[in-house]
Coordinates of C-alpha atoms in Angstrom, one line a residue:
M1 CA 55.1 81.8 151.3
I2 CA 53.0 85.0 150.9
S3 CA 50.5 84.8 148.0
R4 CA 49.4 87.9 146.1
S5 CA 46.4 86.4 144.5
L6 CA 43.0 85.9 146.3
L7 CA 41.6 84.4 143.1
L8 CA 44.3 81.7 143.2
I9 CA 43.4 80.7 146.8
L10 CA 39.7 80.6 146.0
V11 CA 40.2 78.4 142.9
L12 CA 42.5 76.0 144.7
A13 CA 40.6 76.0 148.0
L14 CA 39.4 72.4 147.6
A15 CA 42.4 71.1 145.7
P16 CA 44.7 68.5 147.4
A17 CA 47.2 70.3 149.6
R18 CA 50.1 68.6 147.9
G19 CA 49.1 69.7 144.5
F20 CA 48.7 73.3 145.7
A21 CA 52.1 73.3 147.2
Q22 CA 53.8 72.0 144.1
G23 CA 51.6 73.6 141.4
G24 CA 51.3 76.9 139.7
A25 CA 51.0 78.9 142.9
Q26 CA 54.7 79.1 143.2
E27 CA 55.0 80.8 139.9
N28 CA 52.7 83.7 141.1
A29 CA 54.1 84.0 144.6
P30 CA 57.0 86.4 145.3
A31 CA 60.4 84.9 145.7
A32 CA 61.2 83.5 149.1
A33 CA 62.9 85.9 151.4
R34 CA 66.4 84.8 152.3
E35 CA 67.0 83.3 155.7
T36 CA 70.4 83.2 157.3
V37 CA 71.6 80.9 160.2
L38 CA 73.0 83.2 162.8
R39 CA 74.1 80.3 165.1
A40 CA 73.7 76.6 165.1
F41 CA 73.9 74.8 168.4
P42 CA 74.4 71.0 168.5
A43 CA 72.5 69.0 171.1
G44 CA 74.5 68.5 174.3
A45 CA 75.4 69.9 177.7
G46 CA 78.6 71.7 176.9
P47 CA 79.2 75.5 176.7
Q48 CA 78.7 75.6 172.9
S49 CA 75.6 73.3 172.8
V50 CA 72.0 73.3 174.1
G51 CA 69.9 70.6 175.7
V52 CA 67.7 68.8 173.2
V53 CA 65.7 65.6 173.9
D54 CA 64.9 63.9 170.6
A55 CA 61.4 62.7 169.9
S56 CA 60.3 59.2 170.4
E57 CA 56.8 57.7 169.9
D58 CA 54.1 60.0 171.3
T59 CA 56.6 62.6 172.4
E60 CA 57.7 66.0 170.9
I61 CA 61.3 67.1 170.7
D62 CA 62.1 68.9 173.9
G63 CA 64.5 71.8 173.5
P64 CA 64.9 75.6 174.2
Q65 CA 61.5 77.2 174.9
A66 CA 62.3 80.8 174.4
I67 CA 64.5 83.4 172.6
S68 CA 64.7 87.1 173.5
A69 CA 66.9 90.0 172.4
A70 CA 68.3 92.5 174.9
D71 CA 68.7 96.2 174.4
D72 CA 72.4 95.8 173.5
G73 CA 71.7 93.2 170.8
T74 CA 72.6 90.2 173.0
I75 CA 70.4 87.1 172.2
Y76 CA 69.2 85.0 175.1
L77 CA 68.1 81.4 174.9
L78 CA 66.3 79.5 177.6
D79 CA 68.0 76.1 177.8
Q80 CA 65.7 74.6 180.4
V81 CA 66.8 71.0 179.7
N82 CA 70.3 71.9 181.0
G83 CA 68.9 74.3 183.7
R84 CA 70.5 77.5 182.3
V85 CA 70.3 80.5 180.1
L86 CA 72.7 81.0 177.1
N87 CA 73.5 84.4 175.6
F88 CA 75.6 85.6 172.7
D89 CA 76.2 88.8 170.8
A90 CA 74.3 88.8 167.5
K91 CA 77.3 90.4 165.9
A92 CA 79.8 87.9 167.3
P93 CA 77.6 84.7 167.7
E94 CA 80.6 82.3 168.1
R95 CA 81.2 83.5 171.7
T96 CA 78.6 82.0 174.1
R97 CA 78.1 82.6 177.8
S98 CA 76.3 80.1 180.0
L99 CA 74.3 81.3 183.1
A100 CA 73.0 78.7 185.5
L101 CA 69.4 79.1 186.7
P102 CA 68.8 79.5 190.4
E103 CA 68.1 76.3 192.3
G104 CA 64.4 75.6 192.4
V105 CA 63.5 77.7 189.4
E106 CA 62.0 75.6 186.5
P107 CA 61.0 78.2 183.9
T108 CA 59.0 77.6 180.7
D109 CA 59.5 81.1 179.2
L110 CA 61.9 84.1 179.2
V111 CA 61.9 87.7 178.2
V112 CA 64.5 90.5 178.5
A113 CA 63.1 93.9 179.2
Q114 CA 64.8 97.2 180.1
G115 CA 68.1 95.4 180.8
A116 CA 66.5 92.8 183.2
V117 CA 66.0 89.1 182.6
Y118 CA 62.7 87.6 183.5
V119 CA 61.7 83.9 183.5
W120 CA 58.2 82.5 183.9
D121 CA 57.8 79.8 186.6
G122 CA 54.1 80.2 187.4
K123 CA 54.8 84.0 187.7
P124 CA 57.5 86.4 186.5
I125 CA 60.8 86.1 188.3
A126 CA 63.4 88.8 187.8
L127 CA 67.0 87.5 187.6
E128 CA 70.4 89.2 187.4
A129 CA 73.7 87.8 186.3
K130 CA 76.2 87.1 189.1
G131 CA 79.4 85.2 188.6
G132 CA 78.7 82.2 186.4
G133 CA 75.0 82.1 187.0
L134 CA 71.7 83.9 187.5
T135 CA 70.3 84.9 190.9
R136 CA 66.9 86.3 191.9
S137 CA 66.8 90.0 191.7
L138 CA 65.8 92.0 194.7
S139 CA 63.9 94.5 192.6
E140 CA 60.7 93.0 191.4
G141 CA 58.2 95.8 190.8
G142 CA 57.3 98.9 188.9
D143 CA 56.8 99.4 185.1
D144 CA 59.4 96.8 184.2
L145 CA 57.6 94.0 186.0
E146 CA 54.2 95.2 184.7
A147 CA 55.6 95.1 181.1
A148 CA 57.1 91.6 181.7
R149 CA 53.7 90.3 182.8
S150 CA 52.1 91.6 179.6
M151 CA 55.0 90.3 177.4
F152 CA 54.7 86.8 179.0
A153 CA 51.0 87.0 178.2
Q154 CA 51.9 87.1 174.5
T155 CA 52.8 83.4 174.8
G156 CA 49.9 82.5 177.1
S157 CA 51.7 82.6 180.4
Q158 CA 48.9 84.3 182.2
I159 CA 47.3 81.7 184.4
E160 CA 44.8 82.9 187.0
E161 CA 43.3 81.0 189.9
S162 CA 39.5 80.9 190.0
A163 CA 37.6 81.7 193.2
D164 CA 37.2 78.0 194.3
G165 CA 41.0 77.5 194.2
R166 CA 40.6 74.3 192.2
T167 CA 40.1 75.2 188.5
R168 CA 42.2 77.6 186.5
A169 CA 40.3 80.2 184.4
I170 CA 41.3 81.8 181.1
A171 CA 42.8 85.2 181.8
P172 CA 40.7 88.1 180.7
A173 CA 41.6 89.9 177.5
R174 CA 44.2 92.6 178.0
A175 CA 42.6 96.0 177.2
R176 CA 46.1 97.1 176.2
Q177 CA 49.2 95.2 175.7
L178 CA 52.2 96.8 177.5
V179 CA 55.6 96.4 175.9
A180 CA 59.0 97.8 176.9
T181 CA 60.3 98.9 173.4
R182 CA 63.8 100.0 172.3
G183 CA 62.7 103.0 170.3
R184 CA 59.8 104.4 172.3
G185 CA 60.0 103.3 175.9
M186 CA 56.9 101.8 177.4
V187 CA 54.2 101.4 174.8
E188 CA 50.6 100.3 175.1
A189 CA 48.9 98.6 172.2
A190 CA 45.2 98.1 171.7
V191 CA 44.2 95.5 169.0
S192 CA 40.9 95.5 167.2
L193 CA 39.5 93.5 164.3
E194 CA 37.0 94.4 161.6
G195 CA 33.7 92.6 161.6
D196 CA 34.7 89.8 159.3
G197 CA 38.0 89.3 161.1
K198 CA 40.1 89.9 157.9
G199 CA 41.2 93.4 158.9
A200 CA 43.2 94.4 162.0
R201 CA 44.1 97.7 163.6
L202 CA 46.7 98.4 166.3
A203 CA 46.5 101.7 168.1
L204 CA 49.7 102.5 169.9
Y205 CA 49.9 104.8 173.0
E206 CA 52.7 106.1 175.2
K207 CA 52.0 104.5 178.6
G208 CA 49.0 106.2 180.3
A209 CA 48.2 108.4 177.3
Q210 CA 44.7 108.7 175.9
K211 CA 45.7 109.7 172.3
A212 CA 47.5 107.2 170.1
F213 CA 50.8 108.2 168.5
A214 CA 50.4 105.6 165.7
S215 CA 47.6 103.6 164.1
L216 CA 48.7 100.4 162.3
T217 CA 46.4 98.6 159.9
M218 CA 46.7 95.4 157.9
K219 CA 44.4 93.2 155.8
A220 CA 44.3 89.5 155.3
Q221 CA 42.6 87.1 152.8
A222 CA 41.4 85.0 155.7
K223 CA 40.7 85.6 159.4
F224 CA 43.3 86.9 161.7
G225 CA 44.1 84.8 164.8
S226 CA 46.1 86.2 167.7
I227 CA 48.0 89.5 167.2
E228 CA 50.7 90.7 169.5
F229 CA 52.6 93.9 169.4
L230 CA 56.4 93.2 169.6
D231 CA 58.6 96.3 169.5
V232 CA 59.7 99.6 168.2
D233 CA 63.3 99.5 166.9
R234 CA 65.8 102.3 167.2
A235 CA 64.8 103.6 163.8
G236 CA 61.2 103.9 164.8
R237 CA 59.9 101.0 162.8
M238 CA 57.1 99.0 164.5
Y239 CA 56.6 95.2 164.6
A240 CA 53.7 92.9 165.3
L241 CA 53.4 89.1 165.5
A242 CA 50.2 87.9 163.8
E243 CA 48.7 84.7 162.5
I244 CA 46.1 83.9 159.8
I245 CA 43.8 81.0 160.2
P246 CA 41.6 80.2 157.2
E247 CA 38.1 78.7 157.6
F248 CA 39.3 75.6 155.8
A249 CA 42.3 73.8 157.2
G250 CA 43.4 72.6 153.8
L251 CA 44.4 76.2 152.8
G252 CA 47.1 76.2 155.4
A253 CA 47.9 78.8 158.1
A254 CA 50.5 81.5 158.4
T255 CA 52.5 83.0 161.3
F256 CA 54.5 86.2 160.5
V257 CA 55.9 89.4 161.8
A258 CA 54.5 92.5 160.1
R259 CA 56.7 95.6 159.9
F260 CA 55.5 99.2 159.7
A261 CA 57.4 102.4 158.8
P262 CA 57.9 105.1 161.5
G263 CA 54.9 106.9 160.1
G264 CA 52.7 103.8 160.4
A265 CA 52.6 102.6 156.8
F266 CA 52.6 98.8 156.3
E267 CA 55.9 97.8 154.7
G268 CA 55.8 94.0 154.5
V269 CA 56.3 90.7 156.5
Y270 CA 58.8 88.3 157.9
E271 CA 57.1 84.9 157.4
L272 CA 58.2 82.5 160.1
P273 CA 59.5 79.1 158.7
L274 CA 57.3 76.8 160.8
T275 CA 57.0 73.1 159.6
P276 CA 55.9 69.8 161.2
S277 CA 59.6 68.8 161.7
L278 CA 60.1 71.6 164.2
A279 CA 59.7 71.3 168.0
L280 CA 57.0 73.2 169.8
S281 CA 58.4 76.2 171.6
R282 CA 56.7 79.0 173.5
R283 CA 58.6 82.2 172.5
F284 CA 60.0 81.4 169.0
V285 CA 60.6 84.9 167.6
T286 CA 62.3 88.1 168.8
V287 CA 63.2 91.5 167.3
S288 CA 66.6 93.1 167.8
P289 CA 67.1 96.8 168.6
D290 CA 68.2 97.3 165.0
G291 CA 65.1 95.6 163.6
E292 CA 66.4 92.2 162.8
V293 CA 63.9 89.4 163.3
F294 CA 65.3 86.2 164.7
F295 CA 63.5 82.8 164.8
L296 CA 64.2 79.9 167.1
R297 CA 64.2 76.6 165.1
T298 CA 64.6 73.4 167.1
R299 CA 64.8 70.2 165.2
K300 CA 66.3 66.8 165.6
G301 CA 69.7 67.1 167.3
V302 CA 70.3 70.8 166.5
V303 CA 68.9 74.3 167.4
D304 CA 69.3 77.2 164.9
V305 CA 68.9 80.9 165.5
I306 CA 67.8 82.2 162.2
G307 CA 67.7 85.7 160.8
V308 CA 64.3 85.8 158.9
G309 CA 64.2 87.4 155.5
F310 CA 61.9 90.3 154.8
T311 CA 59.2 90.3 152.0
P312 CA 58.1 93.8 151.0
M313 CA 54.5 94.3 150.2
K314 CA 52.4 97.2 148.8
R315 CA 50.5 99.4 151.1
G316 CA 47.0 98.0 151.6
E317 CA 47.9 94.7 150.1
A318 CA 46.1 91.7 151.7
I319 CA 48.3 89.1 153.4
A320 CA 47.5 85.4 152.8
A321 CA 49.0 82.0 153.5
R322 CA 49.7 80.0 150.4
A323 CA 48.5 76.4 151.1
A324 CA 51.7 74.8 152.3
A325 CA 50.4 71.3 152.9
V326 CA 50.7 69.5 156.2
D327 CA 50.1 65.9 155.0
Y328 CA 48.3 64.5 158.0
A329 CA 47.6 61.2 156.3
A330 CA 51.3 60.6 155.7
L331 CA 52.1 61.5 159.3
A332 CA 49.4 59.1 160.7
K333 CA 50.3 55.4 160.5
L334 CA 47.1 54.2 162.2
G335 CA 47.8 51.7 164.8
K336 CA 44.3 50.8 166.0
G337 CA 41.1 50.2 164.2
A338 CA 37.4 50.6 165.2
I339 CA 36.7 52.2 168.5
A340 CA 35.6 50.0 171.4
A341 CA 32.1 50.5 172.6
V342 CA 31.8 53.4 175.0
R343 CA 29.0 55.3 176.6
P344 CA 28.0 58.6 174.9
L345 CA 30.0 61.5 176.2
T346 CA 29.1 65.1 176.7
R347 CA 31.6 68.0 176.2
A348 CA 31.0 69.0 179.8
S349 CA 32.0 65.6 181.1
V350 CA 35.2 65.6 179.0
V351 CA 36.2 69.1 180.2
E352 CA 35.4 68.2 183.8
T353 CA 37.6 65.1 183.6
G354 CA 40.4 67.0 182.0
R355 CA 40.3 69.7 184.5
A356 CA 40.3 67.2 187.3
F357 CA 43.6 65.8 186.2
E358 CA 45.1 69.3 186.2
A359 CA 43.6 70.3 189.5
F360 CA 44.2 67.0 191.4
T361 CA 46.0 67.8 194.7
W362 CA 48.0 65.1 196.4
R363 CA 50.7 64.7 199.0
V364 CA 54.1 63.4 197.8
G365 CA 55.0 60.5 200.1
P366 CA 58.6 59.2 200.4
T367 CA 58.0 56.1 198.2
S368 CA 56.1 58.2 195.6
Y369 CA 59.0 60.6 195.5
G370 CA 61.8 58.0 195.1
G371 CA 65.4 58.0 196.2
D372 CA 68.1 60.7 195.8
P373 CA 70.0 60.9 193.7
D374 CA 67.3 59.8 191.3
A375 CA 67.8 57.5 188.3
P376 CA 69.3 59.4 185.3
C377 CA 67.6 59.3 181.9
S378 CA 69.6 58.0 179.0
G379 CA 71.2 60.5 176.6
F380 CA 70.5 63.9 178.1
N381 CA 70.7 65.9 181.3
R382 CA 67.5 64.8 183.1
V383 CA 66.4 62.4 185.8
R384 CA 63.4 60.2 186.1
R385 CA 61.5 62.5 188.5
P386 CA 59.2 65.2 186.9
P387 CA 60.7 68.7 187.5
Y388 CA 57.6 69.9 189.4
L389 CA 58.1 67.3 192.0
A390 CA 61.8 68.1 192.7
G391 CA 62.3 69.0 196.3
R392 CA 58.6 68.5 197.1
A393 CA 58.8 65.3 199.2
G394 CA 56.2 65.5 202.0
Q395 CA 54.4 68.4 200.4
E396 CA 51.2 68.8 198.5
V397 CA 51.4 69.3 194.8
R398 CA 48.9 70.0 192.0
G399 CA 48.5 68.0 188.9
V400 CA 48.8 64.3 187.9
P401 CA 52.5 63.7 186.9
Y402 CA 53.6 62.9 183.4
C403 CA 54.7 59.3 183.1
W404 CA 56.1 58.0 179.8
G405 CA 54.1 55.0 178.5
C406 CA 51.7 55.0 181.6
Q407 CA 47.9 55.0 181.4
G408 CA 44.9 54.9 183.7
S409 CA 42.0 56.9 185.0
L410 CA 42.2 59.5 187.7
P411 CA 40.7 57.2 190.4
Q412 CA 43.3 54.6 189.5
F413 CA 46.1 57.0 189.8
A414 CA 44.8 58.3 193.1
A415 CA 44.4 54.8 194.5
R416 CA 47.9 53.7 193.5
V417 CA 49.7 56.9 194.7
A418 CA 47.9 56.7 198.0
K419 CA 49.5 53.2 198.4
G420 CA 52.9 54.8 197.8
A421 CA 53.5 54.0 194.1
L422 CA 56.4 55.8 192.5
A423 CA 55.1 58.9 190.7
G424 CA 56.1 60.2 187.3
N425 CA 58.7 59.4 184.7
V426 CA 60.1 61.9 182.1
C427 CA 62.8 59.5 180.6
T428 CA 61.1 59.5 177.2
R429 CA 64.2 58.0 175.5
D430 CA 64.2 55.0 177.7
A431 CA 61.7 52.0 177.7
P432 CA 58.6 52.8 179.8
R433 CA 58.6 51.6 183.4
R434 CA 55.8 49.5 184.9
D435 CA 56.5 50.4 188.5
V436 CA 55.5 54.1 188.0
V437 CA 52.2 55.9 187.8
G438 CA 50.9 58.9 185.9
V439 CA 49.8 59.6 182.3
D440 CA 51.5 60.6 179.1
C441 CA 49.9 62.9 176.5
S442 CA 47.7 60.4 174.7
S443 CA 46.7 58.4 177.7
F444 CA 45.5 61.6 179.3
V445 CA 43.3 62.5 176.3
S446 CA 42.1 58.8 176.2
A447 CA 41.1 59.0 179.8
A448 CA 39.3 62.4 179.3
W449 CA 37.4 60.8 176.5
G450 CA 36.3 57.9 178.7
L451 CA 38.3 55.2 176.9
S452 CA 39.2 52.1 178.8
T453 CA 42.2 51.5 176.5
H454 CA 45.0 53.8 175.5
F455 CA 44.9 55.2 172.0
T456 CA 48.2 56.7 170.9
T457 CA 48.6 59.8 168.8
L458 CA 49.1 57.5 165.8
A459 CA 45.8 55.8 166.6
I460 CA 43.7 58.8 167.5
P461 CA 42.9 59.6 163.8
S462 CA 41.1 56.2 163.6
I463 CA 38.6 57.2 166.3
T464 CA 38.2 60.8 165.4
S465 CA 37.2 63.0 162.4
Q466 CA 39.0 66.1 161.2
V467 CA 37.5 69.5 162.1
S468 CA 37.8 71.1 158.7
D469 CA 37.2 74.7 160.0
P470 CA 39.7 75.3 162.8
W471 CA 37.4 78.1 164.2
E472 CA 34.8 75.4 164.8
L473 CA 36.9 73.7 167.5
K474 CA 34.9 73.1 170.7
P475 CA 35.9 72.2 174.2
G476 CA 36.6 68.5 174.4
D477 CA 38.1 68.3 170.9
A478 CA 41.8 67.6 170.4
L479 CA 44.9 69.0 168.6
N480 CA 46.8 65.9 167.5
K481 CA 50.2 65.5 165.8
P482 CA 50.4 61.8 164.9
G483 CA 53.4 60.1 166.4
S484 CA 54.3 63.1 168.5
H485 CA 51.9 64.8 170.9
V486 CA 48.2 65.5 171.5
M487 CA 46.4 68.2 173.5
L488 CA 42.8 68.5 174.8
F489 CA 41.3 71.6 173.4
M490 CA 39.5 73.7 176.1
G491 CA 38.4 76.8 174.1
F492 CA 39.6 80.0 172.5
T493 CA 41.0 82.8 174.7
P494 CA 39.6 86.3 174.4
D495 CA 42.7 87.2 172.2
R496 CA 42.0 84.2 169.9
K497 CA 44.6 81.8 171.1
A498 CA 44.0 78.1 171.8
E499 CA 43.7 77.1 175.4
V500 CA 44.6 73.4 176.0
L501 CA 45.2 70.8 178.7
E502 CA 48.2 68.6 178.1
A503 CA 50.5 66.2 179.8
S504 CA 54.0 67.2 178.9
P505 CA 57.5 66.6 180.3
G506 CA 58.8 70.0 179.3
A507 CA 56.0 72.5 178.6
C508 CA 54.2 71.4 181.8
Q509 CA 57.3 70.7 184.0
G510 CA 56.3 67.0 183.9
R511 CA 52.5 67.0 184.7
V512 CA 49.1 67.7 183.3
C513 CA 48.7 71.5 183.0
R514 CA 46.8 74.2 181.2
N515 CA 48.7 76.0 178.4
V516 CA 47.8 78.6 175.8
Y517 CA 49.3 78.6 172.2
P518 CA 48.8 80.6 169.0
L519 CA 46.7 78.2 166.9
A520 CA 48.4 78.9 163.6
A521 CA 51.8 78.0 165.0
L522 CA 50.4 74.6 166.2
M523 CA 48.8 73.9 162.8
Q524 CA 52.0 74.7 160.9
R525 CA 53.9 72.4 163.2
G526 CA 51.6 69.5 162.2
Y527 CA 48.8 69.7 164.8
E528 CA 45.4 68.8 163.3
P529 CA 42.0 69.7 164.8
R530 CA 40.3 66.4 165.6
R531 CA 36.8 65.5 167.0
F532 CA 36.2 62.2 168.9
R533 CA 33.4 60.4 167.1
A534 CA 31.6 59.3 170.3
L535 CA 31.5 62.8 171.6
A536 CA 27.9 64.2 171.6
D537 CA 27.3 67.9 171.3

């Protein structure tokens, strides 16, 4: 919820989060803006359903990764589990069209700009509808592609190779964000923060112009995290996606869309309903041409497209997150006790080990690849082989594969795969296999921390301490969601997002990879900043 009282937050800063959520704060907060479910998709592979892989121990729910609205109001969903894109008219949501993705394209993000559909598969790929599917477009250039690159960067899809060709570097901060808007054409946005990080300004320019046509300002009662300009609707209203990250994790975080009048005055917010029960998705909000804000909510067995309610606010009023509690203690059912003796670590060695898993290059031999057709996974449209290995037999690939329930150091993986061991297993709803090599999310972090045993996400809290100030996260720390998923923190990007290394069957196409996420959206979904106790600064 959006609080109107800085005093209330200060008084309750050290109170237990549960008491804050249930106490008098609700009486002083504005009434919750109404949400409407535009369309609910059950899990499945049929034309009126979407692919959802329910969570199991140490795995997140895997479902649609992106939502994007087109110029005509059509809503697009990236249903990567089923290898397709779904779309429907926001005014007639019961009619759904399914478009198969081209063979060999395994995207993790999607945007619709200027009538074209772009997906991200290591780079922007322009697609066009043809028959019952999508095919690669012949036109991949100009302002539209430049805008697509910038819009993909909103969600961290901006990987750059470093000079040595082995490590991947954080992309430099964009001097200006380029967005293909509905009401103003190509718009460039420059974001700046006040000295204390609690004030933000967005200067908007027509593409290539030196003089801004609008200056948008907003204030917060805590520090702003990442801020991304989203759109100008047909009525001239402007929208920005922003997050607030307090200096004390117990106060909670907030992710919202701020709306501004055509003249630039701040009008209010659409607070996004992020909770620990929701799956991690990359592009979870979009704005329609008429100014409706839609949120992608993936939970157990169902995917909802929600129309988010608007909360008006006074001009100049500070935005704050009321302390909606994420009860990490309740999430964590600690499975292991005291840590085994390990040598003292340095952050540099942890980062080096993590990057080595991501940068490891190896040749996929016939026995490591496995037979075709591959063994299907139970309960959903997926096979055992990680997607990034599909069709790559006999070729060199980058990254250690995801393997459900597997563990081991990088030298152990290298030795076994050199002998022809079967590589990777993304069947997270089946029992782990012992004839396959790779790492899952927690065994990857355990290996990066130099542990000889595998500590699951439920056990990680027993060997770590909470980083109470999220802004104090350092390379080698972790973002852990007990019972679900863990990521190795690598640093903050220039635009204040969290850069991580993770082993994931969906977000990484079934390997260890680098990803970038808005930090508040992770915290609201239940990810807690953690520091390994044996890690020396």
